[in-house]
Amino acid sequence: MPDLSAERARIYAHEVSEFATAEANEVAVRLQYGARSIAVARFSELWPQHARNPQTRRALQAWYLYAFEQHLAEPVAGTVQTINGKQAGRALATVMEQTRVHHAVTVGVITALAQDARILARKTAVARGQLLEAALNARINRLFPLPKPADRQLRPAITAQWYARSFRAMIGPKVLDVPTAPVTPTEVDRVGSCLADNQARLLYQDGDPIGLPGERTWREYASWWWVNQRTQQRVRWLRIEGYGGPGREVEESKLAMTSFGRLPPYLQSRLMHQNPPTDLELNIGQPVASGTAAERAARMFDAEPRTPATDAEQGAERVIFARGGGAIPVRDMPDLAPVVNALRELQQNNQGGRQKVLGLAYTNRWWNDPRKLQQATEMRSAGVKARDIAAKLGISVGSMYYGLKTSGASSETLLNRRILDAQQGSGKRHNSSRAARTRRPRTGERQTEGRREGRD
Amino acid sequence: MTEHDSSEPPNDEALNEPLDADPSGDDLPAPTNADFLRMMEMYEADAAKARTAKAEAIARLSEAASDDEILADIGLDMTALRQEP
């Protein structure tokens, strides 16, 4: 086994941590945009893109995405308001102007969309966390493969867990809303000495680092630092972090007066990162006694041991780590019914013009209702006139025909009035046929008429 | 003669209106939420620095590695570090 000086091991530990942190920063951007794409797709499902009334659709889509983005921005914005009054008012005004639907119905739509966005954001957060863990396992297997001889596996196993620890320290507070203590130079030193000694020593226990300040101590330290700054210094710090600046003066001064605990999580994390406790004497943990190299390395950081990457985990790695990325799979999507019902009510109450809110008709075809379809088929088989069936079902004659044809449940016999009429022997039909023959054909009809007569 | 040619959509307002070509142009509509925009501004700035940081980390690792055996011994696969999955 090659000798590794403590100094060199420390450099390796430092660079691996830097590399992992950089990857986490890249992944954070990808994850946020990926999550937003889920909301865009969700709205297209709620109200398909080819729907009419672009103004109403656009206003509601903007509102839906706004609400979803607000949840995504929680690490930076702090507490999320499910309904933003100003933005909701804007969407409300547009929809009411376009549809002239009563305020109560429109408010129902706005609320239903905001609730759906909230539930979707929650489910997306869970899906992102699971996908990330799967991807991370594949990632460490790719970057730090374990060599064949068992006695040479410990160092790679430690390096892999160290990468994962550094990655989580950045991605946790930034995207996953998991408070995680930042990596400190002291921790880097300790990992370096473990690598040099080829020893897995316990660095964490029950989620807290041994001898290093835990999450709580760290927060207290950062909080103390924040409290001891003058307001002007805090404002300056907020500006450096890209939080303040022109046009944000009110928010900036409000934040500068806020206690550490009420700051947005991202800002808390930045403060902790920049103000690590330095006045604690650090102990070195006991060596981990038993288990495989992967198990001992995991125990060092109080983490799960790595396992060989599955195909699914490798797929997750490509989604998360490749620049092109991919879609984040969200299982168990929120129930569509509350929003669809609210949108249908909007559609039914629409008075802004006959074409205003009709896009939803595509998701609400009458023949998708088995009861109605059966009713129409039975009536048509019994020889009931098309217009009577249509009136009974509350649809147009054209829609009745189209529905029977499209559903595939009916034969041509049911659709062809001439055959039915012949079976019934009604006199009126001759009149209508005569009228059709004597009526002056519209443009483009002559040829068709001729073909039909020839066929007859 | 048939009363209605059922192979075509009927003249029904819910089904026979011309489709909007692209009512919102919203394959991926631009974000509008100020908090989200600010967050992405900050995260993208971090990501831009991260790309440089990654390249520097790889360069320093290569520099520090006087011996390929040591790199392999601590589990660093430099080729994998340089590649995207």
Coordinates of C-alpha atoms in Angstrom, one line a residue:
Chain A
M1 CA 0.0 0.0 0.0
P2 CA 1.5 3.4 -1.0
D3 CA 2.5 5.8 1.8
L4 CA 0.4 9.0 1.9
S5 CA 1.7 12.0 3.8
A6 CA -0.8 13.8 6.0
E7 CA -0.1 17.0 4.1
R8 CA -0.9 15.4 0.8
A9 CA -4.0 13.6 2.2
R10 CA -5.3 16.9 3.4
I11 CA -4.9 18.4 -0.1
Y12 CA -6.9 15.5 -1.6
A13 CA -9.6 15.8 1.1
H14 CA -9.9 19.5 0.4
E15 CA -10.1 19.2 -3.4
V16 CA -12.6 16.4 -3.3
S17 CA -14.8 18.5 -1.0
E18 CA -14.4 21.5 -3.3
F19 CA -15.3 19.3 -6.3
A20 CA -18.4 18.0 -4.6
T21 CA -19.5 21.4 -3.5
A22 CA -19.1 22.7 -7.0
E23 CA -21.2 19.8 -8.4
A24 CA -23.9 20.5 -5.8
N25 CA -24.0 24.1 -6.9
E26 CA -24.5 23.1 -10.5
V27 CA -27.1 20.5 -9.6
A28 CA -29.1 23.0 -7.6
V29 CA -29.8 25.1 -10.7
R30 CA -30.8 22.0 -12.7
L31 CA -33.1 20.8 -9.9
Q32 CA -34.9 24.1 -9.6
Y33 CA -35.6 24.5 -13.3
G34 CA -36.4 20.8 -13.5
A35 CA -39.0 21.2 -10.8
R36 CA -40.5 24.2 -12.6
S37 CA -40.9 22.2 -15.8
I38 CA -43.1 19.8 -13.8
A39 CA -45.5 22.6 -13.0
V40 CA -45.6 23.7 -16.6
A41 CA -46.5 20.2 -17.7
R42 CA -49.0 19.9 -15.0
F43 CA -50.8 23.1 -16.1
S44 CA -50.8 21.9 -19.7
E45 CA -52.6 18.7 -18.4
L46 CA -55.1 20.8 -16.5
W47 CA -55.8 23.1 -19.5
P48 CA -54.4 21.7 -22.7
Q49 CA -52.3 24.1 -24.8
H50 CA -54.7 24.1 -27.8
A51 CA -57.5 25.4 -25.7
R52 CA -59.3 28.6 -26.6
N53 CA -59.2 31.9 -24.8
P54 CA -55.5 32.4 -24.7
Q55 CA -55.8 35.4 -22.4
T56 CA -57.7 33.6 -19.6
R57 CA -55.5 30.5 -20.0
R58 CA -52.3 32.6 -19.9
A59 CA -53.4 34.5 -16.9
L60 CA -54.2 31.3 -15.0
Q61 CA -51.1 29.6 -16.1
A62 CA -49.0 32.6 -15.0
W63 CA -50.8 32.5 -11.6
Y64 CA -50.2 28.7 -11.3
L65 CA -46.5 29.0 -12.1
Y66 CA -46.2 32.0 -9.8
A67 CA -47.6 30.0 -6.9
F68 CA -45.4 27.1 -7.6
E69 CA -42.3 29.2 -8.0
Q70 CA -43.0 30.8 -4.6
H71 CA -42.6 27.3 -3.0
L72 CA -39.4 26.6 -4.9
A73 CA -38.0 30.0 -3.8
E74 CA -38.7 29.2 -0.1
P75 CA -35.0 28.7 0.8
V76 CA -34.3 32.3 -0.4
A77 CA -37.7 34.0 0.2
G78 CA -38.5 32.5 3.6
T79 CA -42.0 31.6 4.6
V80 CA -44.3 30.9 1.7
Q81 CA -47.7 32.5 1.5
T82 CA -50.0 30.2 -0.5
I83 CA -52.0 33.1 -1.9
N84 CA -50.2 36.2 -2.9
G85 CA -52.8 39.0 -2.8
K86 CA -51.4 41.2 -5.5
Q87 CA -50.6 38.5 -7.9
A88 CA -53.9 36.7 -7.3
G89 CA -55.8 40.0 -7.8
R90 CA -54.1 40.4 -11.2
A91 CA -55.1 37.0 -12.4
L92 CA -58.6 37.4 -10.9
A93 CA -59.1 40.7 -12.8
T94 CA -58.0 39.2 -16.1
V95 CA -60.2 36.2 -15.8
M96 CA -63.2 38.2 -14.8
E97 CA -62.7 40.6 -17.6
Q98 CA -62.4 37.8 -20.2
T99 CA -65.2 35.6 -18.9
R100 CA -67.5 37.9 -17.0
V101 CA -67.9 35.1 -14.5
H102 CA -69.0 35.8 -11.0
H103 CA -66.3 36.7 -8.5
A104 CA -67.1 33.7 -6.3
V105 CA -66.4 31.2 -9.1
T106 CA -63.2 32.9 -10.3
V107 CA -61.9 33.1 -6.7
G108 CA -62.6 29.3 -6.5
V109 CA -60.4 28.7 -9.6
I110 CA -57.6 30.9 -8.2
T111 CA -57.7 29.1 -4.9
A112 CA -57.9 25.6 -6.4
L113 CA -54.9 26.3 -8.6
A114 CA -52.8 27.7 -5.7
Q115 CA -53.7 24.6 -3.6
D116 CA -52.7 22.3 -6.5
A117 CA -49.4 24.1 -6.9
R118 CA -48.8 23.8 -3.2
I119 CA -49.4 20.0 -3.2
L120 CA -47.4 19.5 -6.4
A121 CA -44.5 21.5 -4.9
R122 CA -44.6 19.2 -1.8
K123 CA -44.6 16.0 -3.9
T124 CA -41.9 17.4 -6.2
A125 CA -39.7 18.1 -3.2
V126 CA -40.1 14.4 -2.1
A127 CA -39.4 13.1 -5.6
R128 CA -36.3 15.3 -5.9
G129 CA -34.9 14.1 -2.6
Q130 CA -35.4 10.5 -3.6
L131 CA -33.9 11.0 -7.0
L132 CA -31.0 12.8 -5.6
E133 CA -30.1 10.1 -3.2
A134 CA -30.3 7.5 -5.9
A135 CA -28.2 9.6 -8.2
L136 CA -25.6 10.2 -5.5
N137 CA -25.1 6.5 -4.9
A138 CA -24.5 6.0 -8.7
R139 CA -22.2 9.1 -8.7
I140 CA -19.9 7.9 -6.0
N141 CA -19.7 4.5 -7.5
R142 CA -18.6 6.1 -10.8
L143 CA -16.2 8.6 -9.4
F144 CA -14.6 6.4 -6.7
P145 CA -14.7 2.8 -7.8
L146 CA -13.7 0.2 -5.2
P147 CA -10.6 -1.8 -6.2
K148 CA -10.7 -5.6 -6.1
P149 CA -8.4 -6.3 -3.2
A150 CA -10.4 -5.9 0.0
D151 CA -7.5 -4.6 2.0
R152 CA -7.2 -1.6 -0.4
Q153 CA -10.8 -0.5 -0.3
L154 CA -11.0 1.7 2.7
R155 CA -9.5 4.8 1.3
P156 CA -11.7 4.9 -1.8
A157 CA -14.7 4.2 0.5
I158 CA -13.8 7.1 2.8
T159 CA -13.3 9.4 -0.2
A160 CA -16.7 8.4 -1.6
Q161 CA -18.5 9.1 1.7
W162 CA -16.6 12.4 2.0
Y163 CA -17.7 13.5 -1.4
A164 CA -21.3 12.6 -0.4
R165 CA -21.0 14.5 2.9
S166 CA -19.7 17.7 1.1
F167 CA -22.3 17.4 -1.6
R168 CA -25.2 17.2 0.9
A169 CA -23.8 20.1 3.0
M170 CA -24.4 22.3 0.0
I171 CA -27.5 20.8 -1.6
G172 CA -29.4 20.2 1.7
P173 CA -30.0 23.8 2.7
K174 CA -30.1 25.1 -0.8
V175 CA -32.7 22.9 -2.4
L176 CA -33.9 20.2 -0.1
D177 CA -34.8 22.3 3.0
V178 CA -32.5 20.1 5.1
P179 CA -30.4 22.1 7.5
T180 CA -26.9 20.7 7.2
A181 CA -23.7 22.0 8.9
P182 CA -21.2 23.3 6.3
V183 CA -17.9 21.6 5.8
T184 CA -15.1 23.2 7.9
P185 CA -11.4 23.3 7.5
T186 CA -11.1 21.2 10.7
E187 CA -13.3 18.5 9.2
V188 CA -11.2 18.5 6.1
D189 CA -8.1 18.0 8.2
R190 CA -9.7 15.1 10.1
V191 CA -10.7 13.4 6.8
G192 CA -7.2 14.0 5.5
S193 CA -5.7 12.3 8.6
C194 CA -8.0 9.3 8.3
L195 CA -6.9 8.9 4.6
A196 CA -3.3 9.2 5.6
D197 CA -3.6 6.7 8.4
N198 CA -5.9 4.4 6.4
Q199 CA -8.2 4.4 9.4
A200 CA -11.9 4.9 9.5
R201 CA -12.5 7.0 12.7
L202 CA -15.9 8.0 13.9
L203 CA -16.5 11.6 12.8
Y204 CA -20.2 11.6 13.4
Q205 CA -22.6 10.1 15.9
D206 CA -26.4 10.5 16.0
G207 CA -26.2 13.0 13.2
D208 CA -23.8 15.3 14.9
P209 CA -20.0 15.5 14.4
I210 CA -17.9 14.3 17.3
G211 CA -15.9 17.2 18.7
L212 CA -17.1 19.4 15.9
P213 CA -19.9 21.8 16.5
G214 CA -23.3 20.3 15.6
E215 CA -26.0 22.1 13.7
R216 CA -27.4 23.7 16.8
T217 CA -24.1 25.0 18.1
W218 CA -23.3 26.3 14.7
R219 CA -26.6 28.1 14.4
E220 CA -26.0 29.7 17.8
Y221 CA -22.6 30.9 16.7
A222 CA -23.9 32.4 13.4
S223 CA -26.8 33.9 15.2
W224 CA -24.4 35.5 17.7
W225 CA -22.4 36.9 14.8
W226 CA -25.5 38.4 13.2
V227 CA -26.7 40.0 16.4
N228 CA -23.4 41.7 16.9
Q229 CA -23.4 43.4 13.5
R230 CA -24.6 47.0 13.1
T231 CA -27.6 47.4 10.8
Q232 CA -25.4 49.0 8.1
Q233 CA -23.0 46.1 8.2
R234 CA -26.0 43.7 7.8
V235 CA -27.2 45.7 4.8
R236 CA -23.8 45.6 3.2
W237 CA -23.7 41.8 3.8
L238 CA -27.1 41.4 2.2
R239 CA -25.9 43.3 -0.9
I240 CA -22.8 41.2 -1.2
E241 CA -25.0 38.1 -1.1
G242 CA -27.1 39.6 -4.0
Y243 CA -30.1 40.0 -1.8
G244 CA -30.4 43.8 -1.6
G245 CA -29.7 46.6 -4.0
P246 CA -31.7 49.2 -5.9
G247 CA -35.4 48.7 -5.8
R248 CA -35.2 46.3 -2.8
E249 CA -34.4 48.9 -0.1
V250 CA -37.6 48.3 1.9
E251 CA -37.1 44.5 2.0
E252 CA -33.4 45.0 2.6
S253 CA -33.9 47.1 5.7
K254 CA -36.6 44.8 6.9
L255 CA -34.3 41.8 6.6
A256 CA -31.5 43.7 8.2
M257 CA -33.7 44.2 11.3
T258 CA -34.8 40.5 11.3
S259 CA -33.4 38.0 13.9
F260 CA -31.2 35.2 12.6
G261 CA -33.9 32.6 13.2
R262 CA -36.4 34.4 11.0
L263 CA -34.0 34.9 8.0
P264 CA -34.7 32.8 4.9
P265 CA -33.0 29.4 5.2
Y266 CA -30.6 30.1 2.4
L267 CA -29.3 33.3 4.1
Q268 CA -29.0 31.4 7.4
S269 CA -26.9 28.8 5.6
R270 CA -24.7 31.4 4.0
L271 CA -24.1 33.0 7.4
M272 CA -23.2 29.7 8.9
H273 CA -20.9 28.8 6.1
Q274 CA -19.1 32.1 6.4
N275 CA -18.9 32.1 10.2
P276 CA -17.8 28.7 11.4
P277 CA -17.1 28.3 15.1
T278 CA -13.4 28.4 15.7
D279 CA -13.1 28.3 19.4
L280 CA -13.8 24.6 20.0
E281 CA -11.2 22.1 20.9
L282 CA -11.7 19.1 18.5
N283 CA -11.4 15.5 19.5
I284 CA -10.6 12.6 17.3
G285 CA -13.1 9.8 17.2
Q286 CA -12.4 6.1 17.9
P287 CA -11.6 3.9 15.0
V288 CA -14.5 2.0 13.5
A289 CA -13.9 -1.6 14.5
S290 CA -15.8 -3.9 12.2
G291 CA -17.6 -4.3 8.9
T292 CA -16.6 -4.0 5.3
A293 CA -14.7 -1.0 4.0
A294 CA -17.9 0.6 2.7
E295 CA -19.7 0.0 6.0
R296 CA -16.9 1.4 8.1
A297 CA -16.5 4.5 5.9
A298 CA -20.3 5.1 6.1
R299 CA -20.2 4.8 9.9
M300 CA -17.5 7.5 10.0
F301 CA -20.1 10.0 8.7
D302 CA -23.2 8.3 10.2
A303 CA -24.4 7.6 6.7
E304 CA -25.7 4.6 4.8
P305 CA -23.1 2.4 3.1
R306 CA -22.8 2.7 -0.6
T307 CA -24.2 -0.2 -2.7
P308 CA -23.5 -1.2 -6.3
A309 CA -25.4 1.2 -8.5
T310 CA -28.6 -0.1 -10.1
D311 CA -29.7 0.8 -13.6
A312 CA -32.4 3.1 -12.1
E313 CA -29.7 4.9 -10.0
Q314 CA -27.5 5.3 -13.1
G315 CA -30.5 6.8 -14.9
A316 CA -31.1 9.1 -11.9
E317 CA -27.4 10.1 -12.1
R318 CA -27.8 11.2 -15.7
V319 CA -30.9 13.2 -14.9
I320 CA -29.2 15.0 -12.0
F321 CA -25.6 15.3 -13.0
A322 CA -25.6 15.5 -16.8
R323 CA -25.7 19.0 -18.3
G324 CA -28.7 18.1 -20.5
G325 CA -30.5 16.8 -17.4
G326 CA -33.9 15.2 -17.8
A327 CA -37.4 15.1 -16.3
I328 CA -37.8 14.5 -12.6
P329 CA -40.3 11.7 -12.2
V330 CA -43.1 12.6 -9.7
R331 CA -45.1 9.6 -8.7
D332 CA -48.6 10.0 -7.2
M333 CA -49.5 13.3 -8.7
P334 CA -52.1 15.4 -6.9
D335 CA -55.8 14.7 -7.7
L336 CA -56.9 16.6 -10.7
A337 CA -60.5 16.8 -9.7
P338 CA -60.6 19.9 -7.5
V339 CA -58.9 22.1 -10.2
V340 CA -60.8 20.5 -13.1
N341 CA -64.1 21.0 -11.3
A342 CA -63.3 24.6 -10.6
L343 CA -62.3 25.2 -14.2
R344 CA -65.5 23.5 -15.4
E345 CA -67.5 25.8 -13.3
L346 CA -65.7 28.7 -14.8
Q347 CA -66.5 27.3 -18.3
Q348 CA -70.1 26.7 -17.5
N349 CA -70.6 30.2 -16.1
N350 CA -68.7 31.9 -18.9
Q351 CA -70.6 34.8 -20.5
G352 CA -67.7 36.5 -22.2
G353 CA -68.5 35.1 -25.6
R354 CA -69.2 31.7 -26.9
Q355 CA -65.6 30.9 -27.6
K356 CA -64.1 32.3 -24.4
V357 CA -63.5 29.3 -22.1
L358 CA -64.0 26.3 -24.3
G359 CA -60.7 24.6 -24.2
L360 CA -61.8 22.4 -21.4
A361 CA -64.3 20.8 -23.7
Y362 CA -61.4 18.6 -24.9
T363 CA -61.2 17.0 -21.5
N364 CA -64.9 16.9 -21.1
R365 CA -66.3 15.2 -24.1
W366 CA -69.8 13.8 -23.6
W367 CA -69.0 10.4 -25.0
N368 CA -66.4 9.9 -22.3
D369 CA -69.4 9.5 -20.0
P370 CA -70.4 5.8 -20.4
R371 CA -73.9 6.4 -19.1
K372 CA -74.5 9.1 -21.8
L373 CA -72.9 7.0 -24.5
Q374 CA -75.1 4.0 -23.7
Q375 CA -78.2 6.2 -23.6
A376 CA -77.4 7.7 -27.0
T377 CA -76.6 4.3 -28.5
E378 CA -79.8 2.8 -27.2
M379 CA -82.0 5.7 -28.3
R380 CA -80.4 5.7 -31.8
S381 CA -80.9 2.0 -32.1
A382 CA -84.5 2.4 -31.2
G383 CA -84.8 5.0 -34.0
V384 CA -85.1 8.1 -31.9
K385 CA -84.4 11.2 -34.0
A386 CA -80.9 12.7 -33.8
R387 CA -82.2 16.1 -32.6
D388 CA -84.3 14.5 -29.9
I389 CA -81.3 12.6 -28.6
A390 CA -79.1 15.7 -28.8
A391 CA -81.8 17.7 -26.9
K392 CA -82.1 14.9 -24.3
L393 CA -78.3 14.9 -23.7
G394 CA -77.9 18.7 -23.9
I395 CA -75.6 18.6 -26.8
S396 CA -75.7 19.6 -30.5
V397 CA -76.7 17.2 -33.2
G398 CA -73.3 17.4 -34.8
S399 CA -71.7 16.6 -31.5
M400 CA -74.0 13.6 -31.1
Y401 CA -73.0 12.2 -34.4
Y402 CA -69.3 12.9 -33.9
G403 CA -69.4 11.3 -30.5
L404 CA -71.0 8.1 -31.7
K405 CA -68.6 7.9 -34.5
T406 CA -65.5 8.7 -32.4
S407 CA -66.4 6.4 -29.5
G408 CA -66.4 3.5 -31.9
A409 CA -69.3 2.1 -30.1
S410 CA -71.8 2.5 -32.9
S411 CA -72.1 1.2 -36.4
E412 CA -72.8 3.2 -39.5
T413 CA -76.4 2.0 -39.2
L414 CA -76.8 4.1 -36.1
L415 CA -75.3 7.1 -37.8
N416 CA -77.1 6.9 -41.1
R417 CA -80.4 8.6 -40.8
R418 CA -81.5 7.5 -44.3
I419 CA -81.5 3.9 -43.3
L420 CA -83.3 4.6 -40.1
D421 CA -85.8 6.7 -41.9
A422 CA -86.3 4.0 -44.5
Q423 CA -87.0 1.5 -41.7
Q424 CA -89.5 3.8 -40.1
G425 CA -91.1 4.9 -43.5
S426 CA -91.7 8.4 -42.5
G427 CA -93.2 10.8 -45.1
K428 CA -91.4 13.9 -43.8
R429 CA -88.1 12.5 -44.8
H430 CA -89.1 12.6 -48.4
N431 CA -89.8 16.2 -48.1
S432 CA -86.5 16.9 -46.5
S433 CA -84.8 14.8 -49.2
R434 CA -86.6 16.7 -51.9
A435 CA -85.7 19.9 -50.2
A436 CA -82.1 18.8 -50.1
R437 CA -82.2 17.9 -53.8
T438 CA -83.8 21.2 -54.9
R439 CA -81.7 23.4 -52.6
R440 CA -79.0 25.3 -54.4
P441 CA -75.8 23.6 -53.4
R442 CA -73.2 25.7 -51.6
T443 CA -69.8 26.3 -53.1
G444 CA -67.9 23.0 -53.0
E445 CA -70.9 20.9 -52.5
R446 CA -71.8 20.4 -56.2
Q447 CA -69.3 17.6 -56.9
T448 CA -70.2 15.8 -53.7
E449 CA -73.9 16.0 -54.4
G450 CA -73.3 14.7 -57.9
R451 CA -71.3 11.7 -56.6
R452 CA -74.0 10.9 -54.1
E453 CA -76.8 11.1 -56.7
G454 CA -74.8 8.9 -59.0
R455 CA -74.2 6.4 -56.3
D456 CA -77.9 6.4 -55.4
Chain B
M1 CA -77.6 10.7 -48.3
T2 CA -76.4 11.0 -44.8
E3 CA -77.7 13.6 -42.5
H4 CA -74.2 14.3 -41.2
D5 CA -70.8 13.3 -42.3
S6 CA -69.5 11.9 -39.0
S7 CA -66.0 11.5 -40.2
E8 CA -65.5 15.2 -39.6
P9 CA -65.8 17.1 -36.4
P10 CA -69.3 18.6 -36.1
N11 CA -70.1 22.2 -36.4
D12 CA -70.2 22.5 -32.7
E13 CA -68.7 25.4 -30.9
A14 CA -66.9 23.2 -28.4
L15 CA -65.4 21.0 -31.0
N16 CA -65.1 22.7 -34.3
E17 CA -63.5 26.0 -33.5
P18 CA -60.1 26.5 -35.1
L19 CA -57.3 25.7 -32.7
D20 CA -55.2 28.4 -31.5
A21 CA -51.9 28.1 -33.2
D22 CA -50.0 28.6 -30.0
P23 CA -52.2 30.6 -27.5
S24 CA -49.5 31.3 -25.1
G25 CA -46.3 30.3 -26.7
D26 CA -45.7 28.6 -23.4
D27 CA -43.6 25.6 -24.1
L28 CA -41.6 26.9 -21.2
P29 CA -42.9 30.3 -20.1
A30 CA -40.5 32.6 -18.5
P31 CA -40.5 32.9 -14.7
T32 CA -42.3 35.9 -13.3
N33 CA -41.9 35.4 -9.5
A34 CA -39.5 38.0 -8.2
D35 CA -38.3 35.7 -5.4
F36 CA -37.8 32.8 -7.8
L37 CA -35.9 35.0 -10.2
R38 CA -33.7 36.3 -7.4
M39 CA -33.0 32.8 -6.2
M40 CA -32.1 31.6 -9.7
E41 CA -29.9 34.7 -10.1
M42 CA -28.0 33.7 -7.0
Y43 CA -27.8 30.0 -7.8
E44 CA -26.7 30.6 -11.3
A45 CA -23.9 32.9 -10.1
D46 CA -22.9 30.1 -7.7
A47 CA -23.0 27.6 -10.6
A48 CA -20.9 29.8 -12.8
K49 CA -18.3 29.9 -10.0
A50 CA -18.7 26.2 -9.5
R51 CA -17.7 25.4 -13.1
T52 CA -14.4 27.2 -12.5
A53 CA -14.0 25.7 -9.1
K54 CA -14.4 22.2 -10.5
A55 CA -11.8 22.7 -13.2
E56 CA -9.4 24.1 -10.6
A57 CA -10.0 21.2 -8.2
I58 CA -9.3 18.7 -11.0
A59 CA -6.1 20.6 -12.0
R60 CA -4.9 20.8 -8.4
L61 CA -5.6 17.1 -7.9
S62 CA -3.7 16.2 -11.0
E63 CA -0.8 18.4 -9.8
A64 CA -0.8 17.0 -6.3
A65 CA -0.7 13.4 -7.6
S66 CA 2.9 12.6 -8.2
D67 CA 2.0 9.0 -8.4
D68 CA -1.0 7.4 -10.2
E69 CA -0.9 4.6 -7.7
I70 CA -1.7 7.0 -4.9
L71 CA -4.6 8.4 -6.8
A72 CA -6.0 5.0 -7.4
D73 CA -5.3 4.1 -3.8
I74 CA -7.5 6.9 -2.5
G75 CA -10.1 6.1 -5.1
L76 CA -9.8 9.0 -7.5
D77 CA -10.7 8.2 -11.0
M78 CA -9.5 11.3 -12.8
T79 CA -11.1 10.3 -16.1
A80 CA -14.5 9.9 -14.4
L81 CA -14.0 13.3 -12.6
R82 CA -13.5 15.0 -16.0
Q83 CA -16.5 13.4 -17.6
E84 CA -20.2 13.9 -17.5
P85 CA -22.3 10.8 -16.7

